[in-house]
Amino acid sequence: MGPRRPTVRPGDGGPSEHREQAADGGLEGLLVRVARGDHAAFEQMYDLVAGQVYGLVLRVLRDPAQSEEVAQDVLVEVWRSAARYEPGRASARAWVMTIAHRRAVDRVRSAQAAVNREDRAARLDVRRPFDEVSDSVEKSLELERLRRCLNALTELQRESVTFAYYDGYSYREVAELLKVPLATVKTRMRDGLIRMRDCLGVDR
Amino acid sequence: MSEPHTLAGAYALDAIDDDLDRRRFEEHLAVCEECAQEVAGLAEAAARLGQAVAVEPPPGMRAAVMAEIGRVRQLPPAVAAPGPAPRPAPIRGRRRDTTARTRRWPRVAAGLAAVGVAASLVLGVIAVRTQDELERLRAGDRQVAAVLAAPDARTASGSVSGTGAGRGATGTVVVSPSQGRLVFVSSGLSTLPPSRTYQLWRIAPDGVESAGLLRPDGSGHVPPVIVDARGGVEKVGVTVEPAGGSRQPTTQPILLLDVQTA
Ligand SMILES: [Zn+2]
């Protein structure tokens, strides 16, 4: 069975999608070609997202060997599932990063990783986002904007969002770490991300 | 959870580690367009946080990934391309529905497809689920998954043409004779006025039977419907009926899928 043509639903291609495509340098177009089994498109796509996938997985897992393995799985999953991507629902980059984050978090919560739980908690204290990325990102403007948006959050919002996203902690764990009620953490995760979304101009 | 929407942030951050919690929120997402939209936007914002921590991948990774994809079979789309739309045909007509697209899925791809169908209906954000997530599926989902993962699973898809109700919607049946069941999924069904409903029909040589009402959520999705496929089911059709449904179809089907040629 060969690769299949991707589905384009009638009604796709609304204005927000066009904005996304413009903003994301044609990653959507590449993903559509990948869905048809286009290896060259996948190689181009790899070069655009592999660093972000690997970086995110590494940020969550902290272990280079495991991270390489998980990042590889994620990129192969992108190849395998490309036809399931629906352009109207998410940007291609968010789709890829959602797969990457979920895989990393699944790994961190697996039985094997649970052993290292206390160890991870111990390392948590001093880390701030961007501490370890200053040398690694070409898009410094975009990064600067992110930094500004993160800094605009309250401390509790920022910690709730980043402990969950960068460290793979559940909201229950974040509540324990920060010694605040569960309901507060849920709310801070939501309103923190909403503020990030609005500050970054994510058009959704 | 009196206020499920408060979990949208935690969900977009993959921060709900309790399966039941997450399941409930996903059930809520399936019926709450507002939350589904919000989660999509928050996932975009979270992805930017991910971009910010990019680092150069290990040098061997690229070659390893390229080698691996040469061995991996790609999944088909979750719902087939609309293609030339089927014309409504008399529901008992003999005319073969040549527009229903058919294909065969090998076992593995079908198993993964099960996961994709469930996820695309529930999540709305990504249409992918990992194998370990498959294990968390509820009993009803497991029946769906069993049909989709059956070695003899076959599919037929079609779309609704014209300018009437449901136009542009797509429907797919997956039938497994060994399971004695078929699964109907659809997407893109528009909301009907309160006086009307979509109704699914099971069409066999001995008559037409209702297979239930279809209630699309705000984004046009309906949960997968499991239908008894024994007794020589020939087709599955969708009609628009008065609210509450009818005993027998009273209008021309807007979608008719040929189960036998699937
Ligand atoms: Zn809601």
Short mmCIF file of C-alpha atoms and ligand atoms in Angstrom, two decimals:
data_model
loop_
_atom_site.label_atom_id
_atom_site.label_comp_id
_atom_site.label_asym_id
_atom_site.label_seq_id
_atom_site.Cartn_x
_atom_site.Cartn_y
_atom_site.Cartn_z
CA MET A 1 0.00 0.00 0.00
CA GLY A 2 1.45 3.30 -1.04
CA PRO A 3 1.16 6.61 0.67
CA ARG A 4 -2.24 8.19 0.37
CA ARG A 5 -3.27 11.56 -0.80
CA PRO A 6 -4.15 13.73 2.12
CA THR A 7 -7.66 14.86 2.65
CA VAL A 8 -8.58 18.45 2.26
CA ARG A 9 -12.01 19.06 3.63
CA PRO A 10 -14.20 21.54 1.90
CA GLY A 11 -14.34 24.66 3.98
CA ASP A 12 -10.69 24.50 4.90
CA GLY A 13 -8.56 27.46 4.07
CA GLY A 14 -10.25 30.11 6.12
CA PRO A 15 -8.48 33.36 6.82
CA SER A 16 -6.83 32.19 10.04
CA GLU A 17 -5.26 29.29 8.20
CA HIS A 18 -3.72 31.61 5.64
CA ARG A 19 -2.24 33.69 8.41
CA GLU A 20 -0.81 30.59 10.01
CA GLN A 21 0.77 29.49 6.77
CA ALA A 22 2.33 32.82 6.19
CA ALA A 23 3.63 32.88 9.73
CA ASP A 24 5.00 29.39 9.65
CA GLY A 25 6.99 29.55 6.43
CA GLY A 26 5.16 26.82 4.59
CA LEU A 27 5.50 24.09 7.18
CA GLU A 28 1.86 23.23 6.49
CA GLY A 29 2.64 22.78 2.81
CA LEU A 30 5.56 20.52 3.63
CA LEU A 31 3.41 18.44 5.94
CA VAL A 32 0.83 17.98 3.21
CA ARG A 33 3.58 16.70 0.92
CA VAL A 34 4.93 14.47 3.66
CA ALA A 35 1.45 12.95 3.96
CA ARG A 36 1.82 11.84 0.33
CA GLY A 37 5.05 10.03 1.10
CA ASP A 38 7.36 12.74 -0.19
CA HIS A 39 10.78 11.98 1.35
CA ALA A 40 12.36 15.22 0.13
CA ALA A 41 9.62 17.22 1.87
CA PHE A 42 10.19 15.22 5.03
CA GLU A 43 13.90 16.00 4.94
CA GLN A 44 13.15 19.69 4.61
CA MET A 45 10.66 19.43 7.41
CA TYR A 46 13.15 17.57 9.59
CA ASP A 47 15.61 20.41 9.21
CA LEU A 48 12.96 22.91 10.31
CA VAL A 49 11.61 21.07 13.34
CA ALA A 50 14.14 18.49 14.57
CA GLY A 51 16.01 20.96 16.77
CA GLN A 52 12.78 22.09 18.40
CA VAL A 53 11.55 18.55 18.89
CA TYR A 54 14.83 17.37 20.35
CA GLY A 55 15.22 20.50 22.46
CA LEU A 56 11.76 20.18 23.98
CA VAL A 57 12.13 16.48 24.71
CA LEU A 58 15.54 17.10 26.25
CA ARG A 59 14.14 19.92 28.37
CA VAL A 60 11.50 17.58 29.80
CA LEU A 61 13.60 14.41 30.14
CA ARG A 62 17.00 15.97 30.93
CA ASP A 63 18.73 12.85 29.65
CA PRO A 64 20.38 13.09 26.20
CA ALA A 65 20.29 9.38 25.36
CA GLN A 66 16.62 8.93 26.26
CA SER A 67 15.79 12.22 24.59
CA GLU A 68 17.39 11.20 21.33
CA GLU A 69 15.37 8.00 21.35
CA VAL A 70 12.10 9.80 22.10
CA ALA A 71 12.78 12.60 19.60
CA GLN A 72 13.43 10.00 16.91
CA ASP A 73 10.12 8.34 17.74
CA VAL A 74 8.36 11.68 17.51
CA LEU A 75 9.81 12.49 14.08
CA VAL A 76 8.95 9.02 12.76
CA GLU A 77 5.44 9.54 14.15
CA VAL A 78 5.22 12.80 12.19
CA TRP A 79 6.04 10.85 9.03
CA ARG A 80 3.59 8.09 9.88
CA SER A 81 0.66 10.28 10.89
CA ALA A 82 1.09 13.22 8.51
CA ALA A 83 -2.19 12.42 6.77
CA ARG A 84 -4.00 12.87 10.06
CA TYR A 85 -2.95 16.47 10.31
CA GLU A 86 -5.90 18.80 9.75
CA PRO A 87 -4.70 22.25 8.67
CA GLY A 88 -7.85 23.95 9.94
CA ARG A 89 -7.30 22.72 13.49
CA ALA A 90 -3.72 23.55 14.35
CA SER A 91 -0.57 24.97 12.84
CA ALA A 92 1.83 22.30 11.61
CA ARG A 93 4.35 23.38 14.22
CA ALA A 94 1.89 23.10 17.08
CA TRP A 95 0.84 19.69 15.79
CA VAL A 96 4.42 18.44 15.79
CA MET A 97 5.24 20.00 19.16
CA THR A 98 2.08 18.56 20.72
CA ILE A 99 3.17 15.07 19.69
CA ALA A 100 6.68 15.76 21.01
CA HIS A 101 5.49 17.09 24.35
CA ARG A 102 3.03 14.28 24.88
CA ARG A 103 5.67 11.64 24.14
CA ALA A 104 8.17 13.27 26.45
CA VAL A 105 5.63 13.53 29.25
CA ASP A 106 4.51 9.92 28.73
CA ARG A 107 8.13 8.87 29.09
CA VAL A 108 8.74 10.95 32.18
CA ARG A 109 5.64 9.47 33.81
CA SER A 110 6.48 5.89 32.91
CA ALA A 111 7.34 3.51 35.74
CA GLN A 112 11.01 3.62 34.95
CA ALA A 113 11.19 7.36 35.14
CA ALA A 114 9.16 7.49 38.33
CA VAL A 115 12.21 6.23 40.17
CA ASN A 116 13.96 9.47 39.37
CA ARG A 117 11.11 11.59 40.60
CA GLU A 118 12.83 12.92 43.68
CA ASP A 119 15.95 13.53 41.73
CA ARG A 120 13.98 15.65 39.26
CA ALA A 121 12.34 17.59 42.04
CA ALA A 122 15.75 18.35 43.47
CA ARG A 123 16.95 19.78 40.17
CA LEU A 124 13.85 21.87 39.74
CA ASP A 125 14.62 24.71 42.09
CA VAL A 126 17.06 26.91 40.25
CA ARG A 127 16.08 26.33 36.64
CA ARG A 128 14.41 29.15 34.81
CA PRO A 129 13.25 28.94 31.24
CA PHE A 130 15.88 30.13 28.76
CA ASP A 131 18.75 29.61 31.17
CA GLU A 132 20.09 26.96 28.89
CA VAL A 133 19.01 28.14 25.50
CA SER A 134 20.74 31.44 25.00
CA ASP A 135 23.21 29.97 22.56
CA SER A 136 20.87 27.73 20.64
CA VAL A 137 18.11 29.64 18.92
CA GLU A 138 18.51 31.58 15.72
CA LYS A 139 15.20 33.32 15.96
CA SER A 140 16.30 35.77 18.58
CA LEU A 141 13.47 38.19 17.94
CA GLU A 142 10.85 35.54 18.41
CA LEU A 143 12.66 34.42 21.54
CA GLU A 144 12.82 37.93 22.88
CA ARG A 145 9.08 38.25 22.42
CA LEU A 146 8.48 34.99 24.26
CA ARG A 147 10.67 36.11 27.10
CA ARG A 148 8.76 39.37 27.33
CA CYS A 149 5.42 37.54 27.31
CA LEU A 150 6.55 35.10 29.99
CA ASN A 151 7.78 37.94 32.12
CA ALA A 152 4.39 39.62 31.84
CA LEU A 153 2.80 36.71 33.71
CA THR A 154 2.41 36.70 37.45
CA GLU A 155 5.00 34.56 39.17
CA LEU A 156 2.44 31.89 40.01
CA GLN A 157 1.16 31.79 36.43
CA ARG A 158 4.68 31.53 35.06
CA GLU A 159 5.70 28.80 37.47
CA SER A 160 2.52 26.81 36.91
CA VAL A 161 2.91 26.94 33.13
CA THR A 162 6.64 26.28 32.97
CA PHE A 163 6.79 23.52 35.60
CA ALA A 164 4.11 21.67 33.67
CA TYR A 165 5.43 22.35 30.19
CA TYR A 166 9.18 22.24 30.65
CA ASP A 167 9.37 19.74 33.47
CA GLY A 168 6.44 17.49 32.71
CA TYR A 169 4.79 17.93 36.10
CA SER A 170 1.08 17.33 36.46
CA TYR A 171 -1.07 20.04 37.96
CA ARG A 172 -1.30 17.98 41.15
CA GLU A 173 2.48 17.85 41.40
CA VAL A 174 2.76 21.55 40.65
CA ALA A 175 0.26 22.24 43.44
CA GLU A 176 2.42 20.25 45.84
CA LEU A 177 5.64 21.88 44.71
CA LEU A 178 4.25 25.38 44.98
CA LYS A 179 2.11 24.61 48.03
CA VAL A 180 -1.04 26.09 46.55
CA PRO A 181 -4.52 24.58 46.18
CA LEU A 182 -5.29 22.41 43.15
CA ALA A 183 -7.99 24.75 41.90
CA THR A 184 -5.53 27.64 41.96
CA VAL A 185 -2.99 25.77 39.87
CA LYS A 186 -5.61 24.75 37.29
CA THR A 187 -6.73 28.35 37.03
CA ARG A 188 -3.20 29.74 36.83
CA MET A 189 -2.27 27.27 34.10
CA ARG A 190 -5.27 28.35 32.11
CA ASP A 191 -5.11 32.10 32.59
CA GLY A 192 -1.32 32.03 32.26
CA LEU A 193 -1.52 30.28 28.90
CA ILE A 194 -4.34 32.55 27.78
CA ARG A 195 -2.14 35.55 28.52
CA MET A 196 0.72 33.92 26.64
CA ARG A 197 -1.56 33.23 23.70
CA ASP A 198 -2.80 36.81 23.58
CA CYS A 199 0.64 38.30 24.11
CA LEU A 200 2.15 36.16 21.36
CA GLY A 201 -0.71 36.98 19.01
CA VAL A 202 -1.58 33.35 18.44
CA ASP A 203 -4.63 33.82 16.32
CA ARG A 204 -7.11 31.27 17.60
CA MET B 1 -15.73 18.60 37.97
CA SER B 2 -18.35 21.25 38.17
CA GLU B 3 -16.35 23.57 35.93
CA PRO B 4 -14.63 21.39 33.35
CA HIS B 5 -13.43 24.30 31.26
CA THR B 6 -11.00 25.30 33.99
CA LEU B 7 -8.93 22.28 32.94
CA ALA B 8 -8.22 23.62 29.43
CA GLY B 9 -4.82 24.99 30.45
CA ALA B 10 -3.71 21.86 32.28
CA TYR B 11 -4.88 19.78 29.34
CA ALA B 12 -2.96 21.84 26.79
CA LEU B 13 0.14 21.42 28.98
CA ASP B 14 -0.35 17.63 29.22
CA ALA B 15 -0.56 18.22 32.96
CA ILE B 16 -3.53 15.97 33.71
CA ASP B 17 -1.97 12.71 34.85
CA ASP B 18 -5.15 11.16 36.20
CA ASP B 19 -6.73 9.07 33.42
CA LEU B 20 -10.28 9.55 34.64
CA ASP B 21 -9.78 13.29 34.93
CA ARG B 22 -8.45 13.49 31.41
CA ARG B 23 -11.15 11.21 30.05
CA ARG B 24 -13.86 13.41 31.53
CA PHE B 25 -12.29 16.50 30.11
CA GLU B 26 -12.00 14.90 26.68
CA GLU B 27 -15.67 13.97 26.85
CA HIS B 28 -16.38 17.57 27.67
CA LEU B 29 -14.18 18.72 24.76
CA ALA B 30 -16.20 16.57 22.40
CA VAL B 31 -19.34 18.51 23.21
CA CYS B 32 -17.97 21.97 24.04
CA GLU B 33 -16.78 23.85 21.00
CA GLU B 34 -15.67 26.74 23.17
CA CYS B 35 -13.25 24.56 25.13
CA ALA B 36 -12.07 22.80 21.96
CA GLN B 37 -11.23 26.19 20.42
CA GLU B 38 -9.55 27.32 23.60
CA VAL B 39 -7.43 24.19 23.88
CA ALA B 40 -6.34 24.63 20.26
CA GLY B 41 -5.22 28.20 20.94
CA LEU B 42 -3.47 27.27 24.18
CA ALA B 43 -1.68 24.40 22.43
CA GLU B 44 -0.37 26.94 19.90
CA ALA B 45 0.93 29.09 22.74
CA ALA B 46 2.51 26.09 24.46
CA ALA B 47 4.21 25.11 21.21
CA ARG B 48 5.97 28.49 21.18
CA LEU B 49 7.41 27.65 24.56
CA GLY B 50 8.72 24.46 23.01
CA GLN B 51 10.32 26.32 20.11
CA ALA B 52 12.21 28.46 22.55
CA VAL B 53 14.23 25.55 23.90
CA ALA B 54 15.47 24.25 20.55
CA VAL B 55 18.93 22.75 20.55
CA GLU B 56 21.04 21.18 17.84
CA PRO B 57 19.99 17.51 17.62
CA PRO B 58 22.65 14.79 17.93
CA PRO B 59 24.48 14.33 14.61
CA GLY B 60 23.38 10.73 14.07
CA MET B 61 19.70 11.42 14.57
CA ARG B 62 18.91 12.62 11.08
CA ALA B 63 20.26 9.51 9.37
CA ALA B 64 18.56 7.29 11.94
CA VAL B 65 15.18 8.95 11.35
CA MET B 66 15.54 8.80 7.55
CA ALA B 67 16.41 5.12 7.73
CA GLU B 68 13.47 4.45 10.01
CA ILE B 69 10.86 6.14 7.83
CA GLY B 70 11.92 3.91 4.97
CA ARG B 71 10.57 1.03 7.03
CA VAL B 72 7.44 2.70 8.36
CA ARG B 73 4.13 2.61 6.58
CA GLN B 74 2.20 5.85 6.62
CA LEU B 75 -1.33 6.03 7.96
CA PRO B 76 -4.19 6.86 5.62
CA PRO B 77 -6.21 10.00 6.34
CA ALA B 78 -8.65 9.54 9.22
CA VAL B 79 -11.59 10.29 6.98
CA ALA B 80 -11.40 9.76 3.25
CA ALA B 81 -11.26 12.54 0.71
CA PRO B 82 -14.65 13.82 -0.34
CA GLY B 83 -14.04 12.94 -3.98
CA PRO B 84 -16.91 13.08 -6.43
CA ALA B 85 -19.92 13.17 -4.20
CA PRO B 86 -22.54 10.46 -4.23
CA ARG B 87 -25.88 11.42 -5.64
CA PRO B 88 -28.76 10.59 -3.39
CA ALA B 89 -30.24 7.32 -4.58
CA PRO B 90 -33.44 5.56 -3.67
CA ILE B 91 -32.63 3.84 -0.45
CA ARG B 92 -33.80 0.44 -1.73
CA GLY B 93 -32.42 1.05 -5.20
CA ARG B 94 -30.28 -1.54 -6.90
CA ARG B 95 -28.09 1.05 -8.52
CA ARG B 96 -24.60 0.54 -7.32
CA ASP B 97 -23.11 3.45 -5.51
CA THR B 98 -20.03 3.88 -7.62
CA THR B 99 -18.89 6.96 -5.80
CA ALA B 100 -18.21 5.32 -2.47
CA ARG B 101 -14.48 4.96 -2.21
CA THR B 102 -13.17 1.71 -0.96
CA ARG B 103 -9.88 0.49 0.32
CA ARG B 104 -8.32 -2.10 2.50
CA TRP B 105 -6.31 -1.40 5.57
CA PRO B 106 -3.76 -3.83 6.81
CA ARG B 107 -4.15 -4.84 10.42
CA VAL B 108 -1.51 -2.62 11.91
CA ALA B 109 -2.52 0.50 10.08
CA ALA B 110 -6.14 -0.17 10.96
CA GLY B 111 -5.29 -0.53 14.62
CA LEU B 112 -3.55 2.80 14.60
CA ALA B 113 -6.38 4.23 12.58
CA ALA B 114 -8.76 3.30 15.37
CA VAL B 115 -6.74 5.43 17.64
CA GLY B 116 -6.75 8.26 15.13
CA VAL B 117 -10.48 8.20 14.62
CA ALA B 118 -11.19 8.28 18.33
CA ALA B 119 -8.71 11.04 18.88
CA SER B 120 -9.80 13.23 16.01
CA LEU B 121 -13.32 13.10 17.33
CA VAL B 122 -12.40 13.68 20.91
CA LEU B 123 -9.39 15.94 20.84
CA GLY B 124 -9.88 18.12 17.87
CA VAL B 125 -6.33 19.31 18.23
CA ILE B 126 -4.26 16.44 17.07
CA ALA B 127 -5.43 13.26 15.47
CA VAL B 128 -2.79 11.01 16.86
CA ARG B 129 -2.77 8.75 19.82
CA THR B 130 0.04 6.62 21.03
CA GLN B 131 -0.25 2.94 21.71
CA ASP B 132 -0.34 3.39 25.46
CA GLU B 133 -3.24 5.75 25.08
CA LEU B 134 -5.10 3.04 23.20
CA GLU B 135 -5.03 0.97 26.33
CA ARG B 136 -6.90 3.64 28.22
CA LEU B 137 -9.90 3.57 25.92
CA ARG B 138 -13.32 2.94 27.40
CA ALA B 139 -15.35 -0.18 26.67
CA GLY B 140 -17.32 1.44 23.84
CA ASP B 141 -14.14 2.72 22.30
CA ARG B 142 -12.61 -0.71 22.61
CA GLN B 143 -15.48 -2.17 20.56
CA VAL B 144 -14.79 0.45 17.94
CA ALA B 145 -11.08 -0.28 18.12
CA ALA B 146 -11.73 -4.02 17.81
CA VAL B 147 -13.63 -3.48 14.56
CA LEU B 148 -11.02 -1.13 13.16
CA ALA B 149 -8.14 -3.38 14.18
CA ALA B 150 -9.73 -6.59 12.87
CA PRO B 151 -7.66 -8.31 10.18
CA ASP B 152 -10.68 -8.27 7.85
CA ALA B 153 -11.60 -4.62 8.43
CA ARG B 154 -12.57 -2.83 5.22
CA THR B 155 -13.78 0.69 4.67
CA ALA B 156 -15.98 2.71 2.37
CA SER B 157 -16.25 6.48 2.42
CA GLY B 158 -18.32 9.12 0.76
CA SER B 159 -19.31 12.72 1.09
CA VAL B 160 -22.45 14.78 0.93
CA SER B 161 -22.84 16.95 -2.16
CA GLY B 162 -25.26 19.64 -3.16
CA THR B 163 -26.36 22.62 -1.19
CA GLY B 164 -28.68 20.99 1.32
CA ALA B 165 -28.26 19.78 4.87
CA GLY B 166 -24.93 18.24 5.72
CA ARG B 167 -23.21 19.37 2.52
CA GLY B 168 -19.48 18.78 2.55
CA ALA B 169 -19.76 16.28 5.38
CA THR B 170 -17.92 13.02 5.01
CA GLY B 171 -18.86 9.60 6.29
CA THR B 172 -16.91 6.38 6.57
CA VAL B 173 -17.95 2.86 7.42
CA VAL B 174 -15.47 0.29 8.62
CA VAL B 175 -16.90 -3.22 8.50
CA SER B 176 -15.45 -6.35 10.03
CA PRO B 177 -17.35 -9.57 9.19
CA SER B 178 -15.38 -11.45 11.83
CA GLN B 179 -16.52 -8.98 14.50
CA GLY B 180 -20.06 -8.92 13.12
CA ARG B 181 -20.07 -5.15 13.48
CA LEU B 182 -19.51 -2.04 11.53
CA VAL B 183 -18.51 1.37 12.71
CA PHE B 184 -19.84 4.55 11.16
CA VAL B 185 -17.98 7.81 11.63
CA SER B 186 -18.63 11.16 10.07
CA SER B 187 -17.40 14.68 10.28
CA GLY B 188 -18.50 18.03 9.04
CA LEU B 189 -22.23 17.55 9.58
CA SER B 190 -23.80 20.97 9.90
CA THR B 191 -26.14 21.82 12.72
CA LEU B 192 -29.79 21.28 11.83
CA PRO B 193 -32.74 23.35 13.00
CA PRO B 194 -34.23 21.91 16.21
CA SER B 195 -37.12 20.44 14.25
CA ARG B 196 -34.84 18.12 12.26
CA THR B 197 -32.32 15.39 13.00
CA TYR B 198 -29.83 13.23 11.14
CA GLN B 199 -30.71 9.55 11.28
CA LEU B 200 -28.49 6.60 10.42
CA TRP B 201 -29.99 3.58 8.65
CA ARG B 202 -28.90 -0.01 8.36
CA ILE B 203 -30.03 -1.36 5.02
CA ALA B 204 -30.31 -5.15 4.64
CA PRO B 205 -32.21 -7.39 2.20
CA ASP B 206 -34.97 -7.85 4.76
CA GLY B 207 -35.54 -4.18 5.30
CA VAL B 208 -34.33 -0.83 6.54
CA GLU B 209 -33.76 -0.34 10.24
CA SER B 210 -32.81 2.73 12.22
CA ALA B 211 -29.26 2.64 13.55
CA GLY B 212 -29.79 5.70 15.70
CA LEU B 213 -29.81 9.47 15.51
CA LEU B 214 -26.64 11.42 14.78
CA ARG B 215 -26.10 14.49 16.92
CA PRO B 216 -23.15 16.47 15.65
CA ASP B 217 -21.46 18.79 18.11
CA GLY B 218 -20.69 22.38 17.25
CA SER B 219 -17.77 21.35 15.07
CA GLY B 220 -19.76 18.77 13.11
CA HIS B 221 -18.35 15.69 14.79
CA VAL B 222 -20.42 12.76 15.94
CA PRO B 223 -19.09 9.92 18.09
CA PRO B 224 -18.50 6.64 16.23
CA VAL B 225 -21.66 4.54 15.94
CA ILE B 226 -21.43 0.76 16.27
CA VAL B 227 -23.92 -1.11 14.07
CA ASP B 228 -24.75 -4.81 13.91
CA ALA B 229 -23.29 -5.98 10.61
CA ARG B 230 -24.74 -9.48 10.59
CA GLY B 231 -27.59 -10.54 8.32
CA GLY B 232 -26.17 -9.25 5.06
CA VAL B 233 -26.15 -5.52 5.61
CA GLU B 234 -25.81 -3.94 2.19
CA LYS B 235 -25.62 -0.26 2.85
CA VAL B 236 -25.60 2.37 5.51
CA GLY B 237 -27.40 5.62 4.84
CA VAL B 238 -28.02 8.97 6.46
CA THR B 239 -31.24 10.93 6.06
CA VAL B 240 -32.61 14.12 7.54
CA GLU B 241 -35.75 13.34 9.56
CA PRO B 242 -38.16 15.20 11.81
CA ALA B 243 -36.81 15.67 15.35
CA GLY B 244 -36.96 12.44 17.29
CA GLY B 245 -36.37 10.34 14.18
CA SER B 246 -38.60 8.19 12.02
CA ARG B 247 -39.42 4.48 11.95
CA GLN B 248 -38.56 4.35 8.26
CA PRO B 249 -36.71 6.93 6.16
CA THR B 250 -38.99 9.71 4.91
CA THR B 251 -36.46 11.60 2.78
CA GLN B 252 -33.78 10.81 0.24
CA PRO B 253 -30.48 9.84 1.86
CA ILE B 254 -27.85 12.55 1.85
CA LEU B 255 -25.17 9.87 2.25
CA LEU B 256 -25.22 6.27 1.19
CA LEU B 257 -22.27 3.96 1.75
CA ASP B 258 -22.01 0.54 0.17
CA VAL B 259 -20.96 -1.92 2.84
CA GLN B 260 -20.68 -4.92 0.55
CA THR B 261 -18.12 -3.44 -1.78
CA ALA B 262 -16.18 -1.99 1.14
ZN ZN C 1 -16.26 23.84 27.95
#
